[in-house]
Every structure is written in structure tokens, then in C-alpha cells.
mmCIF file of C-alpha atoms in Angstrom:
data_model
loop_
_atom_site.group_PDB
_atom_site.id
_atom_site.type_symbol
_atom_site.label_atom_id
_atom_site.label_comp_id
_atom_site.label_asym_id
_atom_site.label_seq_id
_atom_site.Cartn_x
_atom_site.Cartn_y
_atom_site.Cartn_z
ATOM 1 C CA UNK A 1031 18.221 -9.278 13.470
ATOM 2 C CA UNK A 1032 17.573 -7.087 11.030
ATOM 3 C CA UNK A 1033 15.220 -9.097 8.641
ATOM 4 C CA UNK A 1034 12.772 -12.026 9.125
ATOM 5 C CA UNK A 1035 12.539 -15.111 7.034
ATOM 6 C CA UNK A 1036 9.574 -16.775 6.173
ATOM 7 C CA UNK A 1037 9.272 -19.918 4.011
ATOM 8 C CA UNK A 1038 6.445 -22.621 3.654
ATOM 9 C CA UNK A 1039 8.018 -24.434 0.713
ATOM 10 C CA UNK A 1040 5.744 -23.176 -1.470
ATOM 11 C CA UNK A 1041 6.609 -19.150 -0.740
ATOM 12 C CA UNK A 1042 9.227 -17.450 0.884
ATOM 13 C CA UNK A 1043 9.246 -14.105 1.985
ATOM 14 C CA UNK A 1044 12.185 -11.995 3.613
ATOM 15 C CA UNK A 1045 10.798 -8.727 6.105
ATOM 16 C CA UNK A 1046 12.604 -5.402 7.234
ATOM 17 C CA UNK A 1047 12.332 -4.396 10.449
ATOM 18 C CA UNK A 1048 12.944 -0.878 9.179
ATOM 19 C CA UNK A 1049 9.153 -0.290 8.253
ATOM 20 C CA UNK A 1050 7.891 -3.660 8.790
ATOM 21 C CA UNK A 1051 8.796 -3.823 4.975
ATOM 22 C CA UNK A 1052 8.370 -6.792 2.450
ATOM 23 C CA UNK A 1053 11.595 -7.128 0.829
ATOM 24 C CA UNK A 1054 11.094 -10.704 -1.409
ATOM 25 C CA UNK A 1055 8.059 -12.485 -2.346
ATOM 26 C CA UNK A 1056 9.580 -15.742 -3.940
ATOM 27 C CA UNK A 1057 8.079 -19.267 -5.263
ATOM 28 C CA UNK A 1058 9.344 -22.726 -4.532
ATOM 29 C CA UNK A 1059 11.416 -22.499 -7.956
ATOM 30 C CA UNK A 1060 13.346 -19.724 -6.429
ATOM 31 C CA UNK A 1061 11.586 -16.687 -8.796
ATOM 32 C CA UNK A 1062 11.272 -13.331 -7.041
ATOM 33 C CA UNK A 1063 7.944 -11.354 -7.654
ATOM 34 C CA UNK A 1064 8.593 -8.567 -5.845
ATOM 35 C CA UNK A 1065 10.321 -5.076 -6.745
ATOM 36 C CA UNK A 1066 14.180 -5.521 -5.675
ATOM 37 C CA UNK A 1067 14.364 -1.225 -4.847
ATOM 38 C CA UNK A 1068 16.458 -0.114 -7.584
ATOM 39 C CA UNK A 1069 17.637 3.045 -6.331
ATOM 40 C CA UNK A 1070 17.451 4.227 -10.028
ATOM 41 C CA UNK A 1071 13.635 3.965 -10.066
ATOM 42 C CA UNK A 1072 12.441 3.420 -6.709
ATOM 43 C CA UNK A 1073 14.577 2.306 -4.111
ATOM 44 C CA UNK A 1074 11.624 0.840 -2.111
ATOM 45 C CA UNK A 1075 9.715 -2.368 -2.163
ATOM 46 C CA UNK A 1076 6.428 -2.279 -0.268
ATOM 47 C CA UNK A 1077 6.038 0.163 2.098
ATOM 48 C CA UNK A 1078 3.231 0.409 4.982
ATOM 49 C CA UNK A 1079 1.893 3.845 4.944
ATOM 50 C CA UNK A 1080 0.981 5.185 8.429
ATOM 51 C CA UNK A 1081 -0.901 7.362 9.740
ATOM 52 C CA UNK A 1082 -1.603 8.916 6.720
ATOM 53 C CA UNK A 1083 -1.611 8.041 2.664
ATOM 54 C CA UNK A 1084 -0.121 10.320 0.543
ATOM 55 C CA UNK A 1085 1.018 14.063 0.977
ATOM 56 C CA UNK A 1086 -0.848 16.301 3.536
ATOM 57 C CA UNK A 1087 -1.533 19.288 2.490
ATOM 58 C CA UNK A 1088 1.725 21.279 2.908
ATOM 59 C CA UNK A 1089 3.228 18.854 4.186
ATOM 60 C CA UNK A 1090 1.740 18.787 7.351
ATOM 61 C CA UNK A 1091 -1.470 17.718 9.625
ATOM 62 C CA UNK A 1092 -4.119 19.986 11.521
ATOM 63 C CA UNK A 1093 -4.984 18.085 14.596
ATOM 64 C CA UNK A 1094 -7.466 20.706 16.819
ATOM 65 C CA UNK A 1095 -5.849 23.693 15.164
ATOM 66 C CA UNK A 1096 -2.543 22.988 15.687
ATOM 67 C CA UNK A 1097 -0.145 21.795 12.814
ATOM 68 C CA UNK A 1098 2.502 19.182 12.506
ATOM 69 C CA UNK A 1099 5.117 18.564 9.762
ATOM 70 C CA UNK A 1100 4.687 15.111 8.120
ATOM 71 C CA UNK A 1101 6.144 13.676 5.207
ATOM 72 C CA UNK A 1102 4.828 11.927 2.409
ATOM 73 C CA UNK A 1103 2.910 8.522 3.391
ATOM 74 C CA UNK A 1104 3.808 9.339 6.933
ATOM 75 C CA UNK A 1105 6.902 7.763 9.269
ATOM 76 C CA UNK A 1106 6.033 4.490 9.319
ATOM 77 C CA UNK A 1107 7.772 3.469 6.287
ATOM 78 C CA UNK A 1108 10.872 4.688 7.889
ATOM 79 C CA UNK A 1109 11.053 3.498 11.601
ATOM 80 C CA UNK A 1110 12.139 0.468 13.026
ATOM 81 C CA UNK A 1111 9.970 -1.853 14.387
ATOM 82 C CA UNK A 1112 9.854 -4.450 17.126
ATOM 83 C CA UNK A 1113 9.533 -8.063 16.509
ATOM 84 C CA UNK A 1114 7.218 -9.682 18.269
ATOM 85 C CA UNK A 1115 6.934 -13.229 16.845
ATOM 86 C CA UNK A 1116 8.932 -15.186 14.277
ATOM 87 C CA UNK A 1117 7.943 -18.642 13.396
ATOM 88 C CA UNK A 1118 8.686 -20.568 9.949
ATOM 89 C CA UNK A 1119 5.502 -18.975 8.512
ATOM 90 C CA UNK A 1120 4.477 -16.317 10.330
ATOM 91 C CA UNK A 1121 6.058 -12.870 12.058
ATOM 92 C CA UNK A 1122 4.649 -10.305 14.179
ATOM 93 C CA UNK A 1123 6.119 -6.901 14.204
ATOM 94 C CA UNK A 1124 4.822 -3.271 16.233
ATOM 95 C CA UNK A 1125 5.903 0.174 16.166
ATOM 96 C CA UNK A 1126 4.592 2.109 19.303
ATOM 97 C CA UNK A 1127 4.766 6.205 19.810
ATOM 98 C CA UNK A 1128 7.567 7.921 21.010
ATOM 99 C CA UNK A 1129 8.908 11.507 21.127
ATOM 100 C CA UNK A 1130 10.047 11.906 17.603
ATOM 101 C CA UNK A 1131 6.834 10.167 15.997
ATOM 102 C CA UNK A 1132 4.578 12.456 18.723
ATOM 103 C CA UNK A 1133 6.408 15.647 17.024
ATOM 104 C CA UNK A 1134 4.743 14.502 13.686
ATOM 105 C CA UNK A 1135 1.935 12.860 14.957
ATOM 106 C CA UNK A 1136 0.489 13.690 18.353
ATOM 107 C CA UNK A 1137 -0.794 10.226 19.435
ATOM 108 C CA UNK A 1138 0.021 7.291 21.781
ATOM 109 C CA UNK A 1139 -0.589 4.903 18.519
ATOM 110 C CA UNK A 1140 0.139 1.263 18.610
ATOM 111 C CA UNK A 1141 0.953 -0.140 15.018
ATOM 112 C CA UNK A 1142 0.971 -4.070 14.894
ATOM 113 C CA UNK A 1143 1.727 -5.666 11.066
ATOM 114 C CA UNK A 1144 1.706 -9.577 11.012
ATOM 115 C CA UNK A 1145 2.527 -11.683 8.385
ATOM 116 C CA UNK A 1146 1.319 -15.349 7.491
ATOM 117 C CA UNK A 1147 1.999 -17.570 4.660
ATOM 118 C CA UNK A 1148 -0.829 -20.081 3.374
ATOM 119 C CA UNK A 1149 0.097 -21.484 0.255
ATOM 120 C CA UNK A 1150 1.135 -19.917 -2.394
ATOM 121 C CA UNK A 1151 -0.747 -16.281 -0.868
ATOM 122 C CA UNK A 1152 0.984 -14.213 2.007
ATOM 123 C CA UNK A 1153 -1.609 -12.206 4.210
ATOM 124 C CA UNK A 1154 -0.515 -9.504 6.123
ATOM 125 C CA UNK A 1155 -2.920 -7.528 8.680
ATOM 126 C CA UNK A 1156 -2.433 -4.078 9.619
ATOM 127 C CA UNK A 1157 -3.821 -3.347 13.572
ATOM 128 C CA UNK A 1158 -3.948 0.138 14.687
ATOM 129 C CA UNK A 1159 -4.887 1.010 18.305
ATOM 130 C CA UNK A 1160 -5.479 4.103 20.328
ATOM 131 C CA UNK A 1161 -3.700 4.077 23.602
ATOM 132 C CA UNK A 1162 -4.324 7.812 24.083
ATOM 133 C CA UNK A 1163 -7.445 9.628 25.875
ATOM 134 C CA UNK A 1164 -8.590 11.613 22.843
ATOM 135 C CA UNK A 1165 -9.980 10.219 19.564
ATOM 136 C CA UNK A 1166 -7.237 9.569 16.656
ATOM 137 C CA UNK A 1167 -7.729 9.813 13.461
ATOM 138 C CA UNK A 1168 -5.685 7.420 11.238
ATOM 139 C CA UNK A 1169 -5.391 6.341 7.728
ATOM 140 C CA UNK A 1170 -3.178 2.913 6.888
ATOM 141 C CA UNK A 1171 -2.032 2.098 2.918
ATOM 142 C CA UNK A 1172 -0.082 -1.236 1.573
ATOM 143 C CA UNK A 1173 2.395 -0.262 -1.424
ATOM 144 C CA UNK A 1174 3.394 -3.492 -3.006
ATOM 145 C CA UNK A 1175 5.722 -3.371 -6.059
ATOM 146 C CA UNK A 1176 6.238 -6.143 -8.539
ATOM 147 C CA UNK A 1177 7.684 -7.343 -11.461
ATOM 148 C CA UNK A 1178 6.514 -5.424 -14.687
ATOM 149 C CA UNK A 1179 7.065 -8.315 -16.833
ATOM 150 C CA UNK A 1180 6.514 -10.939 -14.104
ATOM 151 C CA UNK A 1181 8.159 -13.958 -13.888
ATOM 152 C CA UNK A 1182 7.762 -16.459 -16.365
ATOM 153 C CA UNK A 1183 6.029 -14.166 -18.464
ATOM 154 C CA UNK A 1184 6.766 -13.959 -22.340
ATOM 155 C CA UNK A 1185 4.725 -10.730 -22.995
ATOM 156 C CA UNK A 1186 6.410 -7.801 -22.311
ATOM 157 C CA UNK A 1187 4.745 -4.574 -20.116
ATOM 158 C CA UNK A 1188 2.368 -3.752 -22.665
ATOM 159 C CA UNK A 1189 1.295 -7.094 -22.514
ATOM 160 C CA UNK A 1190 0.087 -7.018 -19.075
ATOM 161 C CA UNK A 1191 -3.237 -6.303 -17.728
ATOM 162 C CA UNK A 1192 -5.042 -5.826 -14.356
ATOM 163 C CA UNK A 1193 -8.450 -7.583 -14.611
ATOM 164 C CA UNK A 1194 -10.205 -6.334 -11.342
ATOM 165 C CA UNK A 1195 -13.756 -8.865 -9.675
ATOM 166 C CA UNK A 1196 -16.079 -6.247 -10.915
ATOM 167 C CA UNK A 1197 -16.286 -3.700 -13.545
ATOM 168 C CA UNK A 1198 -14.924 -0.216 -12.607
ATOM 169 C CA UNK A 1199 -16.682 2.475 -14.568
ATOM 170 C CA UNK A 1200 -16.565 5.240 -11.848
ATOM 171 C CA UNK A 1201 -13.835 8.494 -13.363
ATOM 172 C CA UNK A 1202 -10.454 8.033 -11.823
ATOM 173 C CA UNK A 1203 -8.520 10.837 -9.792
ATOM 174 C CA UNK A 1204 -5.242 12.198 -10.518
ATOM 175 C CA UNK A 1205 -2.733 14.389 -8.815
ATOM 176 C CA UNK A 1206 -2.739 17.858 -9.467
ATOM 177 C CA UNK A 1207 -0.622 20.813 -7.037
ATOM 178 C CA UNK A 1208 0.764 17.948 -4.830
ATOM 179 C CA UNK A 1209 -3.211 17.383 -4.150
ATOM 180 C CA UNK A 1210 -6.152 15.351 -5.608
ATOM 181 C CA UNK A 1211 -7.339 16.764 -8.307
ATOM 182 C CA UNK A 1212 -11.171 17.274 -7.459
ATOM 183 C CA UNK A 1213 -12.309 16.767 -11.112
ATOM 184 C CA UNK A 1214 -12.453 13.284 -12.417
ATOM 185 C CA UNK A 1215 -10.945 11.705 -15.679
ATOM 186 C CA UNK A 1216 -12.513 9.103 -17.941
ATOM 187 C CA UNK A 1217 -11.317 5.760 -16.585
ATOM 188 C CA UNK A 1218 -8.734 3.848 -18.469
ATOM 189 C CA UNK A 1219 -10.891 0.232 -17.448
ATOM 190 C CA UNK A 1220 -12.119 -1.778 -20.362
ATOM 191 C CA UNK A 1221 -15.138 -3.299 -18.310
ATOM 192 C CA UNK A 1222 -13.445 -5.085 -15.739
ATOM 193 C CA UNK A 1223 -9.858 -4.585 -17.954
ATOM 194 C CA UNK A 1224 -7.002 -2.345 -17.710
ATOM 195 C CA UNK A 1225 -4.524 -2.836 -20.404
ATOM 196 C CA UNK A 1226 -1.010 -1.576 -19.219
ATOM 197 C CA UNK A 1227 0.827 1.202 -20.466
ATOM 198 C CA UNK A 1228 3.623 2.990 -19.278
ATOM 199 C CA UNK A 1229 2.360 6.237 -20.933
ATOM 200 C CA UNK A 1230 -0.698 5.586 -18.746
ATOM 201 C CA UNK A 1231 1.414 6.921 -15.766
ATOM 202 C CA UNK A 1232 3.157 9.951 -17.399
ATOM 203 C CA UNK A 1233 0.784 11.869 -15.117
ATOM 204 C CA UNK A 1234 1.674 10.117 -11.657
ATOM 205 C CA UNK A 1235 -0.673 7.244 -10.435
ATOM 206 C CA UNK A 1236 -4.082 6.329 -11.303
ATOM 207 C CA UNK A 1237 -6.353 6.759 -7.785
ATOM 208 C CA UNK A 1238 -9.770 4.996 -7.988
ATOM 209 C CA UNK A 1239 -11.827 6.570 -5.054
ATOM 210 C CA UNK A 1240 -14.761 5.000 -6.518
ATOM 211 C CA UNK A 1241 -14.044 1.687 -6.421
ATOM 212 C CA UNK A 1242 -16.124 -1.445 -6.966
ATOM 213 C CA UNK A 1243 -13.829 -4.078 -6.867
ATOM 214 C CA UNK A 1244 -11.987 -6.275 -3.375
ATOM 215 C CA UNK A 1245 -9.647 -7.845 -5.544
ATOM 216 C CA UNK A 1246 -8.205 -7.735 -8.442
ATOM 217 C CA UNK A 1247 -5.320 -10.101 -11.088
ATOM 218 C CA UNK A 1248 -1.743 -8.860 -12.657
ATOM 219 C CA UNK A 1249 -0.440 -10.312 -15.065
ATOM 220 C CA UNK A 1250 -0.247 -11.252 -19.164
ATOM 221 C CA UNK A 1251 -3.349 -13.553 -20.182
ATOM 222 C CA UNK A 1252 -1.605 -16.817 -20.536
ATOM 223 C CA UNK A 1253 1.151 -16.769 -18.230
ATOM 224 C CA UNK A 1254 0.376 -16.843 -14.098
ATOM 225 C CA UNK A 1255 -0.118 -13.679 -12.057
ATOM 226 C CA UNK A 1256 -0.556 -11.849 -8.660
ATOM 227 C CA UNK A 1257 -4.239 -11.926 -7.139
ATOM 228 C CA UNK A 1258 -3.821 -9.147 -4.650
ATOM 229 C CA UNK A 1259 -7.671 -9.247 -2.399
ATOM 230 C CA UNK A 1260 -8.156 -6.227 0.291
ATOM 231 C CA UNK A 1261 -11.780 -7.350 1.485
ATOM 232 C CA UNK A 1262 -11.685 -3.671 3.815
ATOM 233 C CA UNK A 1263 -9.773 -1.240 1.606
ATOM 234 C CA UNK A 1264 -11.689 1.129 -0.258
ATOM 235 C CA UNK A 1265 -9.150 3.072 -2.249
ATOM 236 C CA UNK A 1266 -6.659 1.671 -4.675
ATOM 237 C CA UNK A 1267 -3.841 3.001 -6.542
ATOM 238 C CA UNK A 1268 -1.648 1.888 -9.793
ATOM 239 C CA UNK A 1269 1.589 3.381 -9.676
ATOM 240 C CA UNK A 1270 5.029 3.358 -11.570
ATOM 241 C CA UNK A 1271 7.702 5.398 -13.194
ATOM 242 C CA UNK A 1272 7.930 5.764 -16.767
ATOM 243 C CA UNK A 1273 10.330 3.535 -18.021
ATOM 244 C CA UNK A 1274 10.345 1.776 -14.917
ATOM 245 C CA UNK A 1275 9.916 -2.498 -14.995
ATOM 246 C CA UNK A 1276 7.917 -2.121 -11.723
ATOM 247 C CA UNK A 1277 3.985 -1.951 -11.050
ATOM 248 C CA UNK A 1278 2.546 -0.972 -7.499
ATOM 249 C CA UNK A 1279 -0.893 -2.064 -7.023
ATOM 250 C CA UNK A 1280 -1.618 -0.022 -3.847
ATOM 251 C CA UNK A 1281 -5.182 -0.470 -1.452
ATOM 252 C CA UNK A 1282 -5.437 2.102 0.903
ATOM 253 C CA UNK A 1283 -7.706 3.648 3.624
ATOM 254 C CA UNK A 1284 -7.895 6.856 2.040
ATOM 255 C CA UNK A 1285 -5.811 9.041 -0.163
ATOM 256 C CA UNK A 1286 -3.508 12.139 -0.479
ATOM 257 C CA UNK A 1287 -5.868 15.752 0.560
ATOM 258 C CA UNK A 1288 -7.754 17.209 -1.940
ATOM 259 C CA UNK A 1289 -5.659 19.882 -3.711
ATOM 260 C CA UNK A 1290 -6.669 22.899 -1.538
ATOM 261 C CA UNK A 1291 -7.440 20.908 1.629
ATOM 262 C CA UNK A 1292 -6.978 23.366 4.411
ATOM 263 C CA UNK A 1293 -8.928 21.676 7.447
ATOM 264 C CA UNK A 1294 -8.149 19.153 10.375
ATOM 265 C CA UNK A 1295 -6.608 15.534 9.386
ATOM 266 C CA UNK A 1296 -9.909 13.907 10.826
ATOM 267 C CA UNK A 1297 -11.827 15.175 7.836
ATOM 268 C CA UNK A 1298 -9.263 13.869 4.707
ATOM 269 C CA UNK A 1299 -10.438 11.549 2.507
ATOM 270 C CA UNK A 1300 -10.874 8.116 4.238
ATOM 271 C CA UNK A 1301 -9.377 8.543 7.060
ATOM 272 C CA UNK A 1302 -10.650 6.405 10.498
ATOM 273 C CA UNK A 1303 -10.997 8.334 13.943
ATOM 274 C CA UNK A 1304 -10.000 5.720 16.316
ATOM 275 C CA UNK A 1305 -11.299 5.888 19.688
ATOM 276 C CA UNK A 1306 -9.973 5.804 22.626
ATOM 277 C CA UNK A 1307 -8.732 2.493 23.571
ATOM 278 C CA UNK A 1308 -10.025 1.166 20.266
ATOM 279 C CA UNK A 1309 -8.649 -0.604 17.852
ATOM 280 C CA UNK A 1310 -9.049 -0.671 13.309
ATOM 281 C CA UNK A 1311 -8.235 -3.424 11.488
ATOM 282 C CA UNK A 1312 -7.112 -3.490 7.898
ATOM 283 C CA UNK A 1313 -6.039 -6.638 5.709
ATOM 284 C CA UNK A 1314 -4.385 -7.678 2.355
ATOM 285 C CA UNK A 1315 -3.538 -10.720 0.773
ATOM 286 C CA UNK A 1316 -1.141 -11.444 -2.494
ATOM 287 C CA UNK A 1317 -1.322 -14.889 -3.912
ATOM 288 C CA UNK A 1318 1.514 -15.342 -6.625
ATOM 289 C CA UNK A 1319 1.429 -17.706 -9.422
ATOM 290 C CA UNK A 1320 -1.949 -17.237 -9.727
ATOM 291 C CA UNK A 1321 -3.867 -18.559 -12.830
ATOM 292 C CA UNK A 1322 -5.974 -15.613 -14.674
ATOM 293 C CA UNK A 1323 -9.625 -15.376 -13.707
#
């Protein structure tokens, strides 16, 4: 089984086992909401980013002085997982260490991502424990892509908007060097408002570290949207490709290193030191056809 199908007759959702990855959010009328992974643009859909968000600094982790190589976003994204539970409206799936993940990432980790549907809103939690003696330091991200237009949408992408719960007036971060740049830029966010451009993203993603808001609505005033809510998240990206009809609205624990971070992975930016035996807990919930606040 290499996908999981989940339908409540309101939503239906289909789930990877490669990566524990959504690959289709759909309504009862059959419209998908998710990105479909054109290759062209992005040949992903929603990715789980474990154990770290981002790029490390050279591509690689300093855990007590020691480095390890590690790829963008970490391995998560690219390892299968077991499934635990599959029921008509809920899954349960868990990626555990092993020798190739320990050469990348020197901990006996336990990664658990469930999925439930509830309406028209899917929640998935993220559960990360420490089975090792030592503490772990860990950072988790969700990397949904949708529709740019949505569904049922007559505006086109430049008639879109995010409208986030509060107003975000902190500077944003962008990339700069494969890092975070440390100075800030004027935010883009009309009060609570961000009108959607593509030019907006000639520069990579926009990375609030500053962030105010726990949830936030896609879409083009008029037409339903996606109410993504990440009540424990404190980071958020907006992502896409120039010229690309996708938008990633992205919470995360954390972010890429600073550009000329050259210490231990326990001190980048948001990441969680697990302790022994412990356990962190991270959630996220997109409802689609949502009406506009």
C-alpha cells in the first residue's frame, strides 16, 4: 500500500507513505485544492520537514562538535514511513531511526504524523519523541501547497490575498548566502492584509519570525478559501516560484540558520531540545472552502 485514502463525504484526502506526504485535499464536488507536483515547478505537494527547517549551514549539523551532512528540510520528506492506522477518516503513520537517518542525524527519534478529517478541515499532528539517552534537539515544519487561483475562484493570482487573525507589522526575513538574512525588510502586510504578487517572491520566500498571528485565510475576497490554524507554530513562510500557479503557506518550528551560523544545531533558530524519553507536539489544521473572515 503505497497511499492512504481518507474520505468523510465532505473531504477526501489521499497520503504517501514516502514522507507521510499529503498528495490531494479534495471537496465533496470532486475539486482538488492541493498542489498536484508539477515537476516543472515543484514536483512536491506538502512535505513534513524533519528534524530540521530549511538549509543548515553548509549543509550540515554540529551536534557536540561533530558534523553531519543534511540536506535541505532534512530526510523526512524522503523516507518511507510505517502505517500504523487507517480508518475511513483517520491514518496514523511513523518513521523511526535507523542507520542511514543516524548518519545524518545522530538520534534514536520517533516521528509519528496522524491525520483526521472533521468536516470540511483536515488536522494533522506532528509527535516527535526521544528514545535516546542524550537530549535531541529537533525542529518540525508543514509545507502545504495549493492552488494559486483556487478552485472556484474567478480572480486570478493577483487577486488573491492572505488575511492573517492579527495584524503583522513586525519586518520580514529573507534569504541571503543560502542563510537568513539577519537584517529585516519592511513587511509586505497591509494591517492584517497581504495582497499577492508573484513579483513578491522574485527573492525566494517571505519568513515572518516575528509573527503575531495562529491562523490565517487564502483566497480572493468573494470566492471561498483555505483557513490554515497552527495554534503552536511560531514561524511561517509564503513560498512559490515565479510564474508558478502554486502558493505554500508554510508554519514551522523554526527556520533555515542565520547566514553565517557556525555553532551546534541546538542553538538554530527555533529549534526544541527534546529530552530524553520526552516527547514535542506540533499541530496544523486546513479547512477548505472556507468563507473569508
Amino acid at each position: 500500500m503505497d497511499t492512504i485514502k481518507l474520505s468523510n463525504g465532505a473531504i477526501s484526502v489521499v497520503i504517501a507513505r514516502k514522507g507521510a506526504e499529503l498528495q490531494s485535499l479534495a471537496d465533496a464536488e470532486g475539486r482538488e485544492w492541493l498542489w498536484q507536483a508539477d515537476p516543472t515547478f515543484w514536483g512536491r505537494h506538502a512535505p513534513i520537514l524533519f528534524p530540521i527547517v530549511g538549509r543548515a549551514a553548509n549543509d550540515q549539523i554540529r551536534i557536540d562538535g561533530s558534523n553531519f551532512p543534511i540536506g535541505q528540510h532534512g530526510f523526512a520528506r524522503d523516507c518511507e514511513f510505517e502505517v500504523l492506522s487507517s480508518g475511513p477518516e483517520r491514518a496514523g503513520l511513523r518513521l523511526i531511526a535507523d542507520v542511514e537517518t543516524r548518519r545524518h542525524y545522530p538520534f534514536d527519534f520517533e516521528l509519528d504524523i496522524r491525520f483526521e478529517l472533521a468536516g470540511t478541515t483536515l488536522y494533522q499532528t506532528v509527535t516527535v519523541r526521544n528514545h535516546g539517552a542524550t537530549p535531541m534537539p529537533a525542529s518540525v515544519g508543514f509545507h502545504p501547497g495549493f492552488q494559486w487561483p483556487l478552485p472556484g475562484a474567478s480572480a486570478p493570482q493577483t487577486g488573491h490575498v492572505v488575511i492573517f487573525e492579527r495584524e503583522e507589522r513586525a519586518d520580514i526575513r529573507r534569504l541571503k548566502n543560502g542563510g537568513v538574512d539577519a537584517a529585516g525588510y519592511p513587511t509586505p502586510v497591509e494591517g492584517k492584509v497581504l495582497p499577492l504578487d508573484p513579483s513578491l517572491f522574485l527573492e525566494d520566500a517571505i519568513i515572518f519570525d516575528d509573527l503575531k498571528s495562529q491562523s490565517l485565510w487564502f483566497g480572493a475576497p468573494g470566492s471561498d478559501g483555505i483557513r490554515v490554524d497552527f495554534p503552536d507554530l511560531p514561524y511561517l513562510g509564503i513560498w512559490t516560484k515565479p510564474g508558478a500557479p502554486f502558493l505554500c503557506l508554510e508554519p514551522w518550528q523554526g527556520h533555515a540558520a542565520p547566514a553565517g551560523f557556525d555553532g551546534e544545531m541546538a542553538d538554530m533558530p527555533g529549534m526544541v531540545v527534546v529530552p530524553p524519553s520526552g516527547s514535542v507536539t506540533r499541530h496544523i489544521a486546513i479547512r477548505i472552502a472556507a468563507p473569508a473572515p
